[in-house]
Coordinates of C-alpha atoms in Angstrom, one line a residue:
M1 CA 4.3 -5.1 51.0
L2 CA 4.1 -4.9 54.8
V3 CA 3.8 -1.1 54.6
G4 CA 1.0 -1.4 52.1
F5 CA -0.8 -3.9 54.3
L6 CA -0.5 -1.6 57.4
L7 CA -1.8 1.3 55.4
L8 CA -4.9 -0.7 54.2
A9 CA -5.5 -1.9 57.8
S10 CA -5.3 1.6 59.0
A11 CA -7.8 2.8 56.3
V12 CA -10.3 -0.1 57.2
T13 CA -10.0 0.8 60.9
A14 CA -10.8 4.5 60.1
Q15 CA -13.8 3.4 58.0
E16 CA -15.1 1.3 60.9
E17 CA -14.7 4.1 63.3
Q18 CA -16.6 6.4 61.0
R19 CA -19.3 3.8 60.5
Y20 CA -19.9 3.2 64.2
R21 CA -19.8 6.8 65.4
D22 CA -22.7 7.2 67.8
D23 CA -23.5 10.7 66.5
D24 CA -23.6 9.7 62.9
T25 CA -27.2 8.7 62.0
S26 CA -26.7 8.7 58.2
K27 CA -25.7 5.0 58.4
W28 CA -29.3 4.2 59.2
D29 CA -30.8 6.4 56.4
I30 CA -31.7 3.4 54.2
N31 CA -34.6 1.1 54.0
W32 CA -35.7 -1.9 52.1
S33 CA -39.0 -2.1 50.2
Y34 CA -40.4 -4.7 52.6
A35 CA -39.5 -2.8 55.7
G36 CA -40.9 0.2 57.5
I37 CA -44.3 1.6 58.3
E38 CA -46.6 1.1 55.3
T39 CA -47.3 4.6 53.9
F40 CA -48.0 4.8 50.1
A41 CA -44.6 4.1 48.4
H42 CA -42.8 4.9 51.6
L43 CA -43.7 8.5 51.4
E44 CA -43.6 10.7 54.5
H45 CA -46.9 10.5 56.5
V46 CA -48.4 13.8 57.5
P47 CA -52.0 13.6 58.9
G48 CA -53.3 16.3 56.5
L49 CA -56.5 17.2 58.4
L50 CA -54.6 17.5 61.7
Q51 CA -51.7 19.5 60.2
P52 CA -53.5 21.8 57.7
D53 CA -50.7 24.2 57.4
R54 CA -48.1 21.6 56.2
A55 CA -47.3 22.6 52.6
F56 CA -47.4 20.0 49.9
D57 CA -48.2 19.8 46.1
I58 CA -49.7 16.3 45.7
G59 CA -51.3 14.3 48.5
I60 CA -52.3 10.7 48.8
V61 CA -55.4 10.4 50.9
G62 CA -57.5 7.3 51.8
V63 CA -61.3 7.2 52.3
P64 CA -62.2 3.9 54.0
F65 CA -65.9 4.1 53.2
D66 CA -68.1 1.4 51.6
T67 CA -71.7 1.7 52.9
A68 CA -73.1 3.0 49.6
V69 CA -72.6 -0.2 47.7
S70 CA -75.2 -2.3 45.9
F71 CA -73.6 -5.7 46.1
R72 CA -70.4 -6.7 48.1
T73 CA -69.0 -4.5 50.8
G74 CA -65.3 -4.5 51.8
A75 CA -63.8 -1.5 49.9
R76 CA -63.3 0.3 53.3
F77 CA -60.1 -1.8 53.5
G78 CA -59.0 -0.7 50.0
P79 CA -56.7 2.2 51.1
R80 CA -54.8 -0.1 53.4
A81 CA -54.4 -2.8 50.8
I82 CA -53.3 -0.4 48.1
R83 CA -50.7 1.1 50.4
H84 CA -49.5 -2.4 51.3
M85 CA -48.9 -3.3 47.6
S86 CA -47.2 0.0 46.9
Q87 CA -44.2 -1.0 49.0
R88 CA -42.0 -1.9 46.1
Q89 CA -42.2 1.7 45.0
I90 CA -39.4 3.6 46.6
P91 CA -38.2 7.1 45.6
S92 CA -34.7 5.9 44.8
R93 CA -36.1 3.5 42.2
G94 CA -39.1 5.5 41.1
F95 CA -38.2 6.5 37.6
N96 CA -41.0 5.8 35.1
P97 CA -39.3 4.8 31.8
M98 CA -42.6 5.0 29.9
L99 CA -43.2 8.6 30.8
G100 CA -39.6 9.6 31.5
V101 CA -40.1 11.0 35.0
N102 CA -39.6 10.0 38.6
P103 CA -42.8 11.3 40.4
Y104 CA -41.0 11.0 43.8
G105 CA -37.9 12.9 42.7
N106 CA -39.1 16.0 40.8
W107 CA -40.5 19.4 41.6
A108 CA -43.5 18.2 43.6
T109 CA -43.7 17.6 47.4
V110 CA -45.7 14.4 47.6
L111 CA -47.1 13.3 51.0
D112 CA -49.3 10.5 52.3
L113 CA -52.0 12.4 54.2
G114 CA -53.5 9.3 55.9
D115 CA -57.2 8.6 55.9
V116 CA -60.4 10.7 56.2
P117 CA -62.2 9.4 59.3
V118 CA -65.6 8.6 57.9
T119 CA -68.5 7.2 59.9
P120 CA -69.9 3.8 58.8
F121 CA -73.2 4.4 60.5
D122 CA -74.8 7.3 58.7
N123 CA -74.2 8.0 55.0
A124 CA -75.6 11.6 55.2
V125 CA -73.0 12.4 57.9
A126 CA -70.3 10.6 55.9
V127 CA -70.9 12.7 52.8
E128 CA -70.7 15.8 55.0
Q129 CA -67.4 14.6 56.5
M130 CA -65.9 13.8 53.1
T131 CA -67.0 17.1 51.6
Y132 CA -65.5 19.3 54.4
A133 CA -62.4 17.2 54.6
F134 CA -61.6 17.6 50.9
R135 CA -62.4 21.3 51.0
E136 CA -59.8 21.7 53.8
L137 CA -57.2 19.5 52.1
L138 CA -57.5 21.4 48.8
S139 CA -57.2 24.8 50.4
G140 CA -53.9 24.6 52.3
P141 CA -50.5 25.9 51.2
V142 CA -48.6 24.4 48.3
A143 CA -44.9 23.7 48.7
T144 CA -44.1 24.9 45.2
P145 CA -45.9 28.2 44.4
A146 CA -46.4 29.6 40.9
D147 CA -44.4 32.6 39.7
K148 CA -46.3 35.9 39.7
T149 CA -46.3 36.0 35.9
D150 CA -47.4 32.4 35.5
D151 CA -50.6 31.8 33.5
G152 CA -50.6 28.0 33.5
K153 CA -53.7 25.7 33.4
R154 CA -53.9 25.4 37.2
V155 CA -53.4 29.0 38.1
L156 CA -56.8 30.3 39.2
S157 CA -58.1 33.8 38.4
D158 CA -56.8 35.1 41.8
G159 CA -53.3 33.7 41.0
K160 CA -53.7 30.8 43.5
I161 CA -52.4 27.3 42.9
L162 CA -54.4 24.4 44.4
R163 CA -53.0 21.2 45.8
R164 CA -53.9 18.0 43.9
L165 CA -55.2 14.9 45.7
L166 CA -55.0 11.3 44.6
T167 CA -57.7 9.5 46.7
L168 CA -57.7 5.8 47.5
G169 CA -61.2 4.3 48.0
G170 CA -63.5 3.2 49.3
D171 CA -66.5 2.7 47.2
H172 CA -67.1 4.9 44.1
S173 CA -69.6 7.2 45.9
I174 CA -66.7 9.1 47.4
S175 CA -66.2 10.8 44.0
M176 CA -69.3 13.1 44.6
P177 CA -68.0 15.0 47.7
I178 CA -64.6 15.3 46.0
L179 CA -66.2 16.9 43.0
N180 CA -68.1 19.2 45.3
A181 CA -64.9 20.4 46.8
L182 CA -63.2 20.8 43.4
H183 CA -66.2 22.7 42.0
T184 CA -65.8 25.3 44.7
H185 CA -62.5 26.4 43.1
Y186 CA -62.7 25.3 39.4
G187 CA -66.4 25.4 38.6
P188 CA -67.9 22.5 36.6
I189 CA -65.3 19.7 36.1
S190 CA -64.9 17.4 33.2
V191 CA -64.8 13.8 34.4
L192 CA -62.8 11.0 32.9
H193 CA -64.4 7.9 34.3
F194 CA -62.9 4.4 33.8
D195 CA -65.4 1.8 34.8
S196 CA -67.4 -1.2 33.7
H197 CA -70.6 0.6 34.9
L198 CA -72.2 3.9 34.1
D199 CA -72.6 5.2 37.6
T200 CA -75.2 7.7 36.4
W201 CA -78.2 5.6 37.5
Q202 CA -81.2 7.7 38.2
P203 CA -82.4 6.8 41.7
S204 CA -86.1 7.3 40.9
A205 CA -85.8 4.6 38.2
Y206 CA -85.3 2.1 40.9
G207 CA -88.1 3.3 43.1
T208 CA -89.4 1.3 46.1
L209 CA -91.8 1.9 48.9
W210 CA -88.8 1.9 51.2
A211 CA -86.9 4.6 49.3
S212 CA -85.6 7.6 51.2
K213 CA -83.5 10.7 50.5
Q214 CA -80.4 9.0 51.9
S215 CA -80.9 5.9 49.8
E216 CA -80.5 8.0 46.6
F217 CA -76.7 8.3 47.3
T218 CA -75.0 5.1 46.1
H219 CA -71.9 4.0 44.3
G220 CA -74.0 3.8 41.1
S221 CA -75.8 7.1 41.3
M222 CA -73.2 9.6 42.4
F223 CA -72.4 11.0 38.9
H224 CA -76.1 11.5 38.3
L225 CA -76.3 13.4 41.6
A226 CA -73.1 15.4 40.9
A227 CA -74.4 16.5 37.5
Q228 CA -77.7 17.6 39.1
K229 CA -75.8 19.8 41.5
G230 CA -73.7 21.3 38.7
Y231 CA -70.4 19.8 39.7
I232 CA -69.8 18.1 36.3
S233 CA -69.3 19.8 33.0
N234 CA -72.1 18.7 30.7
G235 CA -70.9 17.3 27.4
T236 CA -67.2 17.2 28.2
S237 CA -67.1 14.1 30.3
V238 CA -66.3 10.5 29.3
H239 CA -66.9 6.9 30.5
A240 CA -64.4 4.3 29.2
G241 CA -64.4 0.6 29.6
L242 CA -68.2 0.0 29.8
R243 CA -69.6 -3.5 29.5
T244 CA -72.4 -3.6 32.1
R245 CA -75.9 -5.0 31.7
L246 CA -78.6 -2.3 31.4
S247 CA -82.0 -2.0 33.0
G248 CA -85.3 -2.7 31.3
E249 CA -85.6 -3.8 27.6
D250 CA -83.8 -1.0 25.8
F251 CA -81.0 1.6 25.9
G252 CA -82.8 3.9 28.3
D253 CA -79.8 4.0 30.7
Y254 CA -77.5 5.2 27.8
E255 CA -80.1 7.8 26.9
H256 CA -80.2 9.1 30.4
D257 CA -76.4 9.0 30.6
S258 CA -76.2 11.3 27.6
H259 CA -78.6 13.8 29.3
V260 CA -76.3 13.8 32.3
G261 CA -73.5 14.9 30.0
F262 CA -71.3 11.9 29.3
K263 CA -69.9 10.4 26.2
F264 CA -69.1 6.7 26.4
I265 CA -66.6 4.2 25.2
E266 CA -67.3 0.5 25.6
A267 CA -64.7 -2.1 26.5
R268 CA -65.1 -3.8 23.2
D269 CA -63.9 -0.7 21.4
M270 CA -60.4 -1.6 22.4
D271 CA -60.6 -4.5 19.9
H272 CA -61.4 -2.2 17.1
V273 CA -59.4 1.0 17.6
G274 CA -56.8 0.0 20.1
V275 CA -55.2 2.1 22.9
A276 CA -54.3 5.0 20.5
G277 CA -57.8 5.2 19.1
I278 CA -59.4 5.3 22.5
A279 CA -57.0 8.0 23.7
T280 CA -57.8 10.1 20.7
M281 CA -61.5 9.9 21.4
I282 CA -61.0 10.8 25.0
K283 CA -58.9 13.8 24.2
Q284 CA -61.4 15.0 21.6
V285 CA -64.0 15.3 24.3
L286 CA -61.9 16.6 27.1
G287 CA -59.6 19.0 25.4
E288 CA -56.2 20.0 26.9
D289 CA -57.1 23.0 29.0
R290 CA -60.3 22.0 30.9
P291 CA -59.9 20.9 34.5
V292 CA -60.3 17.1 34.4
Y293 CA -61.0 14.7 37.3
L294 CA -59.8 11.2 36.7
S295 CA -61.8 8.4 38.4
I296 CA -60.8 4.8 38.1
D297 CA -63.0 2.0 39.3
I298 CA -60.7 -1.0 39.5
D299 CA -63.5 -3.1 37.9
V300 CA -62.6 -1.5 34.6
L301 CA -60.0 -4.3 34.5
D302 CA -60.9 -7.9 33.8
P303 CA -61.7 -9.9 36.9
S304 CA -59.0 -12.4 35.9
I305 CA -56.6 -9.6 36.7
A306 CA -58.5 -7.7 39.4
P307 CA -60.9 -10.1 41.1
G308 CA -60.9 -8.1 44.4
T309 CA -63.8 -5.8 43.8
G310 CA -67.5 -5.6 44.8
T311 CA -69.2 -5.7 41.4
P312 CA -67.0 -7.6 38.9
E313 CA -67.8 -7.8 35.2
S314 CA -66.1 -10.1 32.8
G315 CA -64.6 -8.9 29.5
G316 CA -62.6 -6.1 30.9
W317 CA -59.3 -4.5 29.8
T318 CA -55.9 -5.8 30.8
M319 CA -53.5 -3.9 33.0
R320 CA -51.1 -3.4 30.1
E321 CA -53.9 -1.8 28.1
M322 CA -54.8 0.4 31.0
R323 CA -51.3 1.6 31.7
A324 CA -50.6 2.3 28.0
L325 CA -53.9 4.3 27.8
L326 CA -52.9 6.5 30.7
H327 CA -49.5 7.1 29.1
E328 CA -51.3 8.3 25.9
L329 CA -53.3 10.8 28.0
K330 CA -50.2 12.8 28.9
G331 CA -51.0 16.5 28.6
L332 CA -54.5 16.5 30.1
N333 CA -55.2 19.0 32.9
F334 CA -55.7 16.5 35.7
V335 CA -56.7 18.4 38.9
G336 CA -57.5 15.4 41.0
A337 CA -58.0 11.6 40.8
D338 CA -59.3 8.6 42.6
I339 CA -58.9 4.8 42.5
V340 CA -61.9 3.0 44.0
E341 CA -63.7 -0.2 44.7
V342 CA -60.7 -2.3 45.7
S343 CA -62.1 -4.9 48.1
P344 CA -59.2 -7.0 49.4
A345 CA -61.4 -9.7 50.9
Y346 CA -62.2 -10.9 47.3
D347 CA -58.6 -10.6 46.0
N348 CA -56.4 -13.6 45.2
R349 CA -53.4 -14.8 47.1
G350 CA -51.1 -12.7 45.0
E351 CA -53.1 -9.6 45.8
T352 CA -53.1 -8.6 42.1
T353 CA -56.1 -6.2 42.5
S354 CA -54.3 -4.1 45.1
L355 CA -51.1 -4.3 43.1
A356 CA -52.9 -3.0 40.0
A357 CA -54.4 -0.1 41.9
A358 CA -51.0 0.8 43.4
D359 CA -49.4 0.7 40.0
L360 CA -52.2 2.8 38.5
A361 CA -51.6 5.3 41.3
Y362 CA -48.0 5.5 40.3
E363 CA -48.9 6.3 36.7
I364 CA -51.3 9.0 37.8
L365 CA -48.6 10.6 40.0
S366 CA -46.3 10.5 37.1
L367 CA -48.8 12.3 34.9
M368 CA -49.5 14.9 37.5
V369 CA -45.8 15.6 38.1
L370 CA -44.9 15.6 34.4
E371 CA -47.8 18.1 33.7
P372 CA -47.8 20.5 36.6
G373 CA -50.2 22.9 35.0
F374 CA -47.9 25.9 35.7
S375 CA -44.1 26.5 35.7
P376 CA -42.7 25.3 39.0
A377 CA -39.2 25.8 40.2
G378 CA -37.1 22.6 40.1
Y379 CA -39.2 21.1 37.3
K380 CA -37.5 18.2 35.4
G381 CA -39.1 17.6 32.1
E382 CA -39.6 14.3 30.3
R383 CA -36.4 12.3 29.8
K384 CA -36.3 10.4 26.5
F385 CA -34.4 7.2 25.5
L386 CA -34.1 6.0 21.9
R387 CA -35.3 2.4 21.6
P388 CA -34.5 1.6 17.9
L389 CA -36.5 -1.6 17.6
T390 CA -39.7 -0.5 19.3
Q391 CA -39.7 3.0 17.8
M392 CA -40.0 1.7 14.2
H393 CA -43.3 1.1 12.6
T394 CA -42.6 -1.3 9.7
K395 CA -41.6 -4.9 9.6
E396 CA -38.8 -4.1 7.1
A397 CA -37.4 -1.4 9.4
V398 CA -37.4 -3.7 12.4
V399 CA -35.7 -6.5 10.4
E400 CA -33.1 -4.2 9.2
A401 CA -32.4 -2.8 12.6
A402 CA -32.3 -6.3 14.1
V403 CA -29.5 -7.6 11.8
D404 CA -26.9 -7.1 14.5
E405 CA -29.3 -8.3 17.2
P406 CA -29.7 -12.1 16.6
A407 CA -31.3 -12.7 20.0
V408 CA -34.4 -10.6 19.0
D409 CA -37.3 -12.6 17.6
V410 CA -38.9 -10.5 15.0
K411 CA -42.5 -11.8 14.7
D412 CA -44.6 -11.8 11.5
E413 CA -47.1 -9.4 12.8
L414 CA -44.6 -6.5 13.3

């Protein structure tokens, strides 16, 4: 027994010596979700505009801009708030069980690129800054190139693969310069727009003696302007979650919206066709091969869930509905995305608006990684797990499967 004790003591001493070796830094290579500098999901921070030759596949970029709003300012602090509420996301616990993929542990190199430095004093200059910034960020080297024989959805005619950017706003006007940059490479883009508002308002319809060229650019007119410039694919773009009041005494705003090139789905349609029905309608318009830009205004959610926004509208979707809808859109050719209009000054003490935005960003990253648009090296496809109870579609099947699971409460509506 004494010999065994001495051997154990010797082993413990050797472990301690290894642990406290001054030249071994691996013992510090661990972090808790509440510790460290607040990049998005603890990703590596590389200032993308200052290090344009640093290769990556997907970049998180903030645009702290909010001087094109019509009601409450504050979205300039959105990127910081979303990053803050993303801290529970860490690569080692990043597996998405709904989509069967870990976006932080797959083929893609994902970086936090910091923020675009946008002036708050002159919107015309700000648009120019954003446009050139996104052109530069899109055009740099990718970390995972396509094979020479690849003919995937994101392989351009010259064989080039573009980076993808997930942008944290900022007010919704930032979508226009992003679409400008994407149009340079892809041509007209189909837009999937989740919002309570149309954002295709025609500036001339709200004319005033004090109007100017600069005043045309707002967070409610940017898709109208983008369509005029040819950035948006007419007839293959969709609004979803609409429930805003319209101007005048008729449906003129909807009629103008159809001329701009959008189809629309109202928030109340969720009550009639559900998540699967809305996803089907979206896919019918967008198709699977067209380049799609995904734009999420956080006010698509009900203000009971996401109060921290500039122009809240009651009667919105829940976070569960929104996440489930994104899951159903797997397979679309997303070439970029944004999450906008998070205004933390109006959020609640639990910061649920910023949390919702951070979680939606996670879902978008999962979709981008799961559907790379080409055949990258190191790709790990969707993992599946059989869930007997929730995979069944009839009450009888669930009851039969639950015979050996007495703790499960099988409800009448199943």
